[in-house]
Short mmCIF file of C-alpha atoms and ligand atoms in Angstrom, two decimals:
data_model
loop_
_atom_site.label_atom_id
_atom_site.label_comp_id
_atom_site.label_asym_id
_atom_site.label_seq_id
_atom_site.Cartn_x
_atom_site.Cartn_y
_atom_site.Cartn_z
CA MET B 2 5.31 -11.43 28.57
CA LYS B 3 4.93 -9.33 28.30
CA VAL B 4 3.92 -6.90 24.99
CA LEU B 5 3.80 -2.52 24.21
CA VAL B 6 0.70 -2.36 21.06
CA SER B 7 2.41 1.08 19.66
CA LEU B 8 -0.53 1.70 18.40
CA ASN B 9 -5.20 1.92 19.29
CA ILE B 10 -5.13 -1.28 17.58
CA PRO B 11 -8.95 -2.75 16.87
CA GLU B 12 -9.85 -4.08 20.16
CA VAL B 13 -9.48 -7.87 19.36
CA GLY B 14 -6.00 -8.63 19.32
CA ILE B 15 -5.74 -7.18 22.25
CA GLU B 16 -8.39 -9.45 23.13
CA LEU B 17 -6.87 -12.15 21.89
CA LEU B 18 -3.03 -11.44 23.55
CA LYS B 19 -5.07 -10.90 26.63
CA GLN B 20 -6.76 -13.93 26.79
CA ALA B 21 -3.77 -16.25 25.85
CA GLY B 22 -2.25 -14.51 29.47
CA LEU B 23 -0.30 -12.20 27.81
CA GLU B 24 0.37 -8.17 29.58
CA VAL B 25 -0.72 -5.71 27.05
CA GLU B 26 0.04 -2.20 27.16
CA VAL B 27 -1.28 0.30 24.57
CA TRP B 28 -0.30 3.11 22.43
CA ARG B 29 -3.61 4.96 23.17
CA GLU B 30 -2.15 8.58 21.74
CA VAL B 31 -3.86 10.05 19.10
CA ARG B 32 -0.05 10.01 17.65
CA PRO B 33 3.05 7.65 16.88
CA MET B 34 4.72 7.35 19.56
CA THR B 35 8.46 9.42 18.72
CA ALA B 36 11.39 6.90 18.51
CA GLU B 37 12.42 7.62 21.59
CA GLU B 38 9.09 6.96 23.53
CA LEU B 39 9.58 3.63 21.85
CA VAL B 40 12.77 2.41 22.71
CA GLU B 41 12.14 3.92 26.66
CA THR B 42 8.43 1.48 26.19
CA CYS B 43 9.88 -1.31 25.01
CA GLN B 44 12.85 -0.92 27.60
CA ASP B 45 10.90 -3.62 30.07
CA VAL B 46 8.50 -6.13 27.52
CA GLN B 47 9.04 -8.49 25.64
CA ALA B 48 7.19 -8.26 22.61
CA LEU B 49 6.27 -5.54 19.96
CA ILE B 50 3.55 -4.60 17.68
CA THR B 51 4.23 -1.69 15.68
CA THR B 52 3.13 0.04 11.61
CA GLY B 53 4.50 1.47 9.28
CA SER B 54 5.12 5.13 11.11
CA ASN B 55 7.94 3.19 13.60
CA LYS B 56 10.88 2.55 12.60
CA ILE B 57 12.35 0.01 12.94
CA ASN B 58 16.20 -0.10 12.05
CA GLY B 59 19.55 -0.64 13.28
CA ASP B 60 19.83 2.08 15.65
CA PHE B 61 15.68 1.12 17.48
CA LEU B 62 16.63 -3.00 17.40
CA GLN B 63 20.38 -2.24 18.45
CA LYS B 64 18.51 0.08 22.18
CA CYS B 65 15.80 -3.09 22.16
CA SER B 66 18.01 -6.24 21.39
CA HIS B 67 15.61 -8.17 23.99
CA LEU B 68 13.28 -7.91 21.96
CA LYS B 69 11.62 -11.56 21.42
CA VAL B 70 9.61 -11.10 18.81
CA ILE B 71 8.01 -8.20 15.77
CA SER B 72 5.03 -8.42 14.89
CA GLN B 73 3.13 -5.69 11.26
CA PHE B 74 0.08 -4.77 11.78
CA GLY B 75 0.71 -4.14 8.05
CA ALA B 76 1.42 -6.60 5.24
CA GLY B 77 3.93 -4.66 3.92
CA TYR B 78 7.11 -4.36 6.28
CA ASP B 79 9.31 -2.13 4.85
CA ASN B 80 9.76 0.21 8.54
CA ILE B 81 11.51 -2.58 9.50
CA ASP B 82 14.95 -3.88 9.50
CA VAL B 83 14.98 -7.19 8.76
CA ALA B 84 17.93 -8.66 8.62
CA ALA B 85 19.29 -6.64 11.70
CA ALA B 86 16.30 -7.79 13.81
CA SER B 87 17.68 -11.74 12.40
CA GLN B 88 20.76 -11.15 13.58
CA LEU B 89 19.90 -10.28 16.84
CA GLY B 90 17.84 -13.71 17.23
CA ILE B 91 14.41 -11.45 17.10
CA VAL B 92 11.44 -13.37 15.32
CA VAL B 93 9.77 -11.09 12.48
CA GLY B 94 5.86 -11.70 11.48
CA ASN B 95 3.51 -9.73 9.80
CA ALA B 96 -0.98 -9.71 9.01
CA PRO B 97 -0.53 -10.50 5.03
CA ASP B 98 -3.92 -10.44 3.14
CA ALA B 99 -5.95 -9.20 5.70
CA MET B 100 -6.29 -6.30 3.22
CA SER B 101 -6.43 -7.89 0.34
CA ASP B 102 -9.90 -7.23 -0.63
CA ALA B 103 -9.42 -3.73 0.67
CA THR B 104 -6.90 -2.32 -0.98
CA ALA B 105 -8.12 -3.96 -4.94
CA ASP B 106 -11.38 -1.75 -4.09
CA ILE B 107 -8.43 0.98 -3.85
CA ALA B 108 -7.13 0.55 -7.10
CA PHE B 109 -9.76 0.37 -8.53
CA THR B 110 -11.61 3.62 -7.35
CA LEU B 111 -8.74 5.57 -7.62
CA MET B 112 -7.98 4.22 -11.91
CA LEU B 113 -11.85 5.08 -12.23
CA THR B 114 -11.93 8.21 -10.25
CA ALA B 115 -9.04 9.55 -11.43
CA SER B 116 -9.90 8.41 -15.20
CA ARG B 117 -13.34 10.41 -15.28
CA LYS B 118 -11.09 13.60 -12.95
CA ILE B 119 -13.78 13.19 -9.86
CA CYS B 120 -11.44 14.24 -7.37
CA TYR B 121 -10.76 17.50 -9.42
CA LEU B 122 -14.34 18.45 -10.66
CA HIS B 123 -15.44 17.69 -7.16
CA LYS B 124 -13.02 20.63 -5.85
CA SER B 125 -14.46 22.77 -9.16
CA ILE B 126 -17.41 22.81 -8.09
CA ILE B 127 -16.52 23.13 -4.48
CA SER B 128 -14.88 26.67 -6.03
CA GLY B 129 -18.40 27.72 -8.06
CA ASN B 130 -17.17 26.67 -11.05
CA TRP B 131 -19.94 23.85 -12.69
CA GLY B 132 -19.80 26.00 -14.94
CA TYR B 133 -22.06 25.53 -19.04
CA PHE B 134 -22.00 22.53 -21.55
CA ARG B 135 -19.40 21.94 -22.86
CA PRO B 136 -18.51 18.92 -25.48
CA ARG B 137 -15.21 19.04 -25.43
CA ALA B 138 -14.14 19.38 -21.30
CA HIS B 139 -14.05 17.53 -18.34
CA LEU B 140 -13.53 14.33 -20.92
CA GLY B 141 -11.74 11.43 -19.44
CA LEU B 142 -11.60 7.47 -21.05
CA GLU B 143 -13.37 4.77 -20.29
CA LEU B 144 -11.63 0.70 -19.67
CA LYS B 145 -13.61 -1.16 -21.16
CA ARG B 146 -11.82 -4.67 -22.69
CA LYS B 147 -8.40 -1.72 -22.23
CA THR B 148 -5.11 -3.90 -20.98
CA LEU B 149 -4.19 -4.25 -17.65
CA GLY B 150 -0.72 -4.82 -16.43
CA VAL B 151 -0.60 -5.17 -12.70
CA PHE B 152 3.24 -4.65 -11.42
CA GLY B 153 3.28 -7.65 -8.75
CA LEU B 154 0.66 -9.58 -8.92
CA GLY B 155 0.35 -11.19 -5.63
CA ARG B 156 -3.04 -11.11 -3.07
CA ILE B 157 -3.53 -7.63 -3.57
CA GLY B 158 -2.62 -7.19 -7.26
CA PHE B 159 -4.86 -10.36 -7.87
CA GLU B 160 -7.65 -9.66 -6.14
CA MET B 161 -7.09 -6.12 -8.88
CA ALA B 162 -6.86 -8.06 -12.19
CA LYS B 163 -9.87 -9.88 -10.69
CA ARG B 164 -12.13 -6.48 -10.09
CA CYS B 165 -10.83 -4.79 -13.42
CA HIS B 166 -11.31 -8.49 -15.47
CA GLY B 167 -14.23 -8.86 -14.30
CA ALA B 168 -16.36 -5.60 -14.79
CA TYR B 169 -14.59 -4.17 -17.73
CA LEU B 170 -13.07 -7.48 -19.96
CA MET B 171 -9.88 -6.02 -19.39
CA ASP B 172 -6.70 -8.18 -20.87
CA ILE B 173 -3.87 -8.68 -17.98
CA ILE B 174 -0.60 -8.69 -18.05
CA TYR B 175 1.32 -8.40 -14.95
CA CYS B 176 5.31 -8.44 -14.34
CA SER B 177 6.47 -10.67 -11.18
CA ARG B 178 9.81 -12.28 -10.42
CA THR B 179 6.87 -16.11 -10.62
CA SER B 180 4.22 -17.33 -12.77
CA LYS B 181 0.81 -16.63 -11.12
CA VAL B 182 -1.11 -20.04 -13.01
CA GLU B 183 -4.43 -19.17 -10.97
CA ALA B 184 -4.27 -15.88 -12.04
CA GLU B 185 -3.04 -17.34 -15.54
CA GLN B 186 -6.32 -20.12 -15.86
CA GLN B 187 -8.54 -17.30 -14.65
CA LEU B 188 -8.27 -14.66 -16.32
CA GLY B 189 -6.61 -15.24 -18.58
CA ALA B 190 -3.49 -12.87 -17.43
CA ARG B 191 0.48 -12.84 -19.69
CA LYS B 192 3.56 -13.18 -17.71
CA VAL B 193 5.79 -10.37 -19.33
CA GLY B 194 8.36 -8.39 -19.78
CA PHE B 195 8.66 -5.31 -17.47
CA ASP B 196 9.64 -3.04 -21.55
CA GLU B 197 6.62 -4.93 -22.67
CA LEU B 198 4.59 -4.36 -18.97
CA LEU B 199 4.66 -0.84 -19.56
CA THR B 200 4.39 -0.32 -23.33
CA ASN B 201 1.37 -2.31 -23.60
CA SER B 202 -0.68 -1.12 -20.21
CA ASP B 203 -4.08 1.08 -20.86
CA VAL B 204 -3.51 1.45 -16.98
CA LEU B 205 -0.06 0.34 -14.65
CA THR B 206 -0.70 -0.94 -11.66
CA VAL B 207 2.08 -1.25 -9.07
CA HIS B 208 1.17 -3.54 -6.54
CA CYS B 209 5.17 -4.82 -5.26
CA ALA B 210 6.15 -4.37 -2.27
CA LEU B 211 9.23 -1.59 -1.54
CA ASN B 212 13.31 -2.96 -1.14
CA ASN B 213 16.39 -1.99 -3.49
CA ASP B 214 14.66 -3.73 -6.42
CA THR B 215 11.21 -1.23 -6.91
CA ARG B 216 12.54 2.10 -5.01
CA GLY B 217 11.93 4.89 -7.63
CA LEU B 218 11.59 2.50 -9.71
CA PHE B 219 8.88 4.44 -11.24
CA ASN B 220 10.68 7.48 -12.72
CA ARG B 221 11.39 9.19 -15.71
CA ASP B 222 12.68 6.98 -18.17
CA THR B 223 9.73 4.47 -17.02
CA PHE B 224 7.61 7.06 -17.22
CA GLU B 225 8.62 7.71 -21.01
CA LYS B 226 8.18 4.32 -21.94
CA MET B 227 4.19 4.50 -21.54
CA LYS B 228 1.84 5.18 -23.52
CA SER B 229 1.07 8.99 -23.32
CA SER B 230 -3.15 7.09 -22.27
CA ALA B 231 -1.71 5.40 -19.59
CA LEU B 232 -3.34 5.42 -16.59
CA PHE B 233 -0.50 5.04 -12.80
CA ILE B 234 -1.87 3.34 -10.06
CA ASN B 235 -0.17 3.05 -7.01
CA THR B 236 -1.28 1.16 -3.47
CA SER B 237 1.65 0.06 -2.67
CA ARG B 238 4.27 2.58 -1.31
CA GLY B 239 5.59 6.73 -2.29
CA GLY B 240 9.65 5.87 -2.25
CA VAL B 241 7.65 3.03 -5.63
CA HIS B 242 7.66 6.25 -7.74
CA ASN B 243 9.80 9.48 -8.27
CA GLN B 244 6.81 11.78 -7.69
CA HIS B 245 8.46 14.73 -9.08
CA ASP B 246 8.75 12.32 -12.04
CA LEU B 247 5.47 11.36 -11.54
CA TYR B 248 4.81 15.06 -11.73
CA GLN B 249 6.36 15.87 -14.74
CA ALA B 250 5.15 13.11 -16.45
CA LEU B 251 1.61 14.35 -15.82
CA VAL B 252 2.02 18.48 -16.76
CA SER B 253 4.12 17.10 -20.41
CA GLY B 254 1.26 14.78 -21.22
CA THR B 255 4.14 11.70 -21.40
CA ILE B 256 1.65 10.01 -19.63
CA TRP B 257 -2.40 10.70 -18.97
CA GLY B 258 -3.40 9.93 -15.57
CA ALA B 259 -2.58 8.80 -11.85
CA GLY B 260 -3.95 7.28 -9.01
CA LEU B 261 -2.17 7.37 -5.43
CA ASP B 262 -3.22 6.16 -2.13
CA VAL B 263 0.58 6.19 -1.65
CA THR B 264 3.14 8.99 -2.19
CA ASP B 265 6.75 10.12 -0.82
CA PRO B 266 6.67 11.64 1.51
CA GLU B 267 3.54 10.81 3.86
CA PRO B 268 1.96 12.78 4.58
CA MET B 269 1.38 14.44 1.50
CA SER B 270 1.83 18.09 1.87
CA PRO B 271 -0.73 20.28 1.33
CA GLU B 272 0.44 22.00 -1.94
CA ASP B 273 1.75 19.90 -3.34
CA PRO B 274 1.87 20.42 -7.91
CA LEU B 275 0.35 16.62 -7.56
CA LEU B 276 -2.57 17.69 -6.47
CA SER B 277 -4.09 20.21 -8.48
CA LEU B 278 -3.93 18.57 -11.74
CA GLU B 279 -7.21 17.43 -13.90
CA ASN B 280 -6.63 13.59 -13.79
CA VAL B 281 -4.36 12.69 -11.07
CA ALA B 282 -6.57 11.21 -7.79
CA ILE B 283 -5.80 10.36 -4.60
CA THR B 284 -6.03 8.98 -0.97
CA PRO B 285 -4.54 9.51 2.55
CA HIS B 286 -3.45 5.98 2.91
CA ILE B 287 -6.45 4.10 3.68
CA GLY B 288 -6.17 0.94 1.37
CA SER B 289 -6.23 -0.74 4.64
CA ALA B 290 -8.96 1.05 5.86
CA THR B 291 -11.67 -1.43 6.42
CA VAL B 292 -13.88 -2.71 9.47
CA GLU B 293 -12.89 -5.94 7.88
CA ALA B 294 -9.92 -5.94 6.67
CA ARG B 295 -8.09 -3.69 10.58
CA ASP B 296 -9.91 -6.61 11.71
CA GLU B 297 -8.24 -8.79 10.69
CA MET B 298 -4.82 -7.59 10.70
CA SER B 299 -5.27 -7.04 14.45
CA ARG B 300 -6.30 -10.62 14.79
CA LEU B 301 -3.03 -11.76 12.29
CA ALA B 302 -0.61 -9.25 14.55
CA ALA B 303 -1.42 -10.60 17.74
CA THR B 304 -1.17 -14.14 16.87
CA ASN B 305 2.02 -14.43 15.68
CA ILE B 306 3.04 -12.79 19.05
CA ILE B 307 0.31 -15.37 20.43
CA GLN B 308 1.80 -18.26 18.30
CA PHE B 309 5.05 -16.90 19.23
CA TYR B 310 4.30 -17.15 22.66
CA ARG B 311 3.42 -20.68 22.42
CA GLY B 312 6.45 -21.98 21.21
CA GLU B 313 4.56 -22.83 17.95
CA GLN B 314 5.76 -22.00 14.39
CA VAL B 315 4.64 -18.45 13.59
CA ASP B 316 2.97 -18.97 10.28
CA ASN B 317 2.80 -15.23 8.67
CA ARG B 318 6.43 -15.20 10.23
CA VAL B 319 8.79 -12.99 7.46
CA ASN B 320 12.38 -14.37 8.98
C1 LIG L 585 -1.40 0.05 6.69
C2 LIG L 585 -0.67 -1.16 4.68
O1 LIG L 585 -2.48 0.71 6.00
O2 LIG L 585 -0.43 -3.45 4.76
C3 LIG L 585 0.06 -2.53 4.41
O3 LIG L 585 1.58 -2.51 4.15
O4 LIG L 585 0.26 -0.61 4.23
C4 LIG L 585 -1.08 -0.35 5.64
O5 LIG L 585 -2.61 -1.56 6.16
C5 LIG L 585 0.36 0.47 7.28
O6 LIG L 585 0.55 -0.58 7.19
C6 LIG L 585 0.51 1.87 8.14
O7 LIG L 585 1.46 1.77 8.27
#
């Protein structure tokens, strides 16, 4: 079996594939493959390792219906039309949990960074505007004993909740489809309805998947229900918030600040007005960008293909 690795992943996964006896082709250019290049290169492979920058949609799948297995180098797989893949009998797997600590660290960092206006103040030093001491200027918000609202308390949300509870004794409320017993026992987390999450959170952190239920969920209506002192943190997918509405909510004082590792679109335009706001911190989708997380993602993405090749159960199969 031959595998196309459509992006330059850490060597560990590539080595595992080779050791398992698979033939491997790796795209090592410093740009993503175009849709046409992906279709063309897939013609003589049976397995594909892919990521968010590749749209594995109905059109691609029709043109590559001979594929046997697709493995996502990432936890989220909203770029893949899983239903269409299932119809064609293609196995789809992902690489969950590898980045839970790394992404929670970014969510926590963005919370602190936005709450103390760090990005804005850093830029103001660079542009020669340190200024003089003004007791009422540059005031941020403290986090101790505030309420953290977690939307989507999966593995990453749980890690974020642990950090906030441990560092600042924050009360944890969450909104998820199922009850999270571990978080309730360890952190005293409390499951609430969506409206209560909006109205009671001092920091609302988003860790859900992007799908039809969550697309654009954080919009004008939902921001209006939040506290005017609230911070909105999103490290999941930019499509979960409406970026225009977020900007309006921030400039009108509907909410206080925001920390984003994901934007809509990505990459974000350098002219995006969000970048000029004081209480906003933005990073370029680096949640999983640690040596440890990327190595583990590589290992898990390769393992899906190897398990399929050996006729074993694919542990991280999503269809
Ligand atoms: C990747 C991610 O950066 O795992 C995820 O869901 O968002 C990240 O780890 C992303 O998959 C790149 O497209």
